Amino acid sequence: MSLAYEGVRILDFTQLLSGPVATQQFALLGAEVIKVERPGVGDQFANTMHTEPSRQSGRSFPFQGANLGKRSLTLDLKRREAVEIILTLAKRCDALVENFAAGVIGRLGLDYESVRKVNPNIVYCSVSGYGQKGPKAGVAAYDGAIQAASGMMAATGDPRTGPVRASYMPVDISTALLTSFALASGLYRKLRTGEGQYIDVAMMDTAVLLQMPQMMNYLNAGVVPQLSGNRAATGSPTADAFATKDGHVMIVTIEERHVEALLAVLGLSELHADPKYRDETARRANEQTLRPLLDRAFAADTTASWCARLSQAGVACAAVSQLPDVAAQEQFNHRSLFAPIAMAGTSDTQIKTVVTGYTMTSDGPRPRPAPALGEHSEAILAEAGYTTADIARFRKEALI
């Protein structure tokens, strides 16, 4: 059996995270993904979040984790001959993905209509901050800005200290996964009908989708989320983070039976019979007196002890962990999340990479190293019909 996307060829004009992680999903499953980069510069993310060990390859570890298995072609897209080369390559591709600011790729002469003229059946996907149309089309957007603009920050943080952005990149990664599903759908439709299409993905839409429960309540009942610290979206006083003797534990109580079990493990069973705390409405009304009782109980024992006892009682909980603790978890020995690969541009230096969050019974994701800048330029051009003399001229003229 072959991997799901073997034989599929994708032109990738994306940078940073939202686009590269999307196209990487296809490379992991066998697609040929041709990453087009600026000569001598490359993807912005290649020089972001560098550490000393990654500098020898010129490609940061986060960049490598977002571009596994791709081929790198360098081209100066501001020159007409480079655009002609792309159009030649596009004739042989099933899909094209770009995440320039809206309008940029059109000015380069590589918008959907231009590419469609040489390949009417291509699946063309644009990823941007706010979409290709409307008053914000073309506005520069990064994860943090979208967290602010979408309402995520206004509902994240402590009421005493104000809004807080997530320190990781939830909008970028979520947009990537949404893009990969949209592109997979476009490719499947092409397989069934023979027709290509244009796909428009916006980070802003993704950020709102991440808040779907809260947005549904606002649209239909006018409920506006407020800053609630580590409190669950349900607002339950018992679904929160609590300090223990040696750390913190996060508790999730969805049903009344979970609250009853929690109080029993904490040695506070009598509270469930108290009219002030016997149901969710009462507990919210009397949170000022309930919280100190919960805090005092949790502070009496360790995080590990609470997690063991609460899990046994059927209460969802987890230690608030740092990455060293996460990476060391035995659970990952039963998954395929981490894998050893060669560092970009080397054959003898091994690094570890994050692969993807699922396994398959057969022909699942196969991580391959991320490319060095321009590593495959000559091979890609030769496969497209360019001669050795052509390629030598391209290099002499700094086109590649």
C-alpha angles and dihedrals in degrees: 000000000000129000115272097256102033108139093027115118122200129188107216120201095165134123139188112014119309095063102031095050089050095054091041089066088066094045089053088057097048107276121139104240115190109201111204113209139174113265112257092001112055128175115352089232093060089076097036123099091007121178125195095258092053096051093080090068096041088229119100118230092246089053091051091049090055098046107044116159098005129133118231123222119179118210134160098231093190088074120080095226090058090054090051089052090052091050089051090052092045090062088067097043132095096204144011125204126190135171104187117136109279111283098019098098090048090057088053090056094246103105121132095270092051094048092042090061091065096034114024092181099054120126104226121193127189120194119192143148100262106004134266098285137044135053094303097047107123095023110135112250136187130173096266094049091050091049087058097041095046098054095253094117093046089062097039123080140036121305089229096055104028136234120348130194120222108258093222125059108263095157094049095049094041091049089051093054092045089049093050091052092048091049092046088052091050092050092048091050089049089052090053100040106019089234129125125210146187121258124195117196122182127196089213092058090049092051091052090047089055086059095045097131092050093043092050090055091048095047093048105028106018093242111157116200115236132204107281107166111221093343116130118253088254089067093230113159090219094053100077145092117281132193115242132190091278109015142331136302128201116219126197119194115177103159133039091249088061091055091047091051092046093053091047093054090047090053091245100112091133090068091068089062093047111100089225092062108020097107140020095262092052093046092053091049091051101036093124090067097033098054097061090052091052093044092051092050096048092048090061097072142031127272093245092052094050092047092051094047096042094046090052088053092052098253115139109235142145139189114251096247137191122223096263088058091045096049091049095054114126089220090077090062085071095048135061098231098116126046138169117244138162116271113254111277095012136089100195105042115087124204133174121245138191107240116182140305102254141058130213130208090237140002093016128163114319114197118215126179122280113250129258113241109287092353094145101031097112095043094048093049092047090051088053091057103264115142128234088254091052092051093046089053092048090054094045090052092047091241090132 
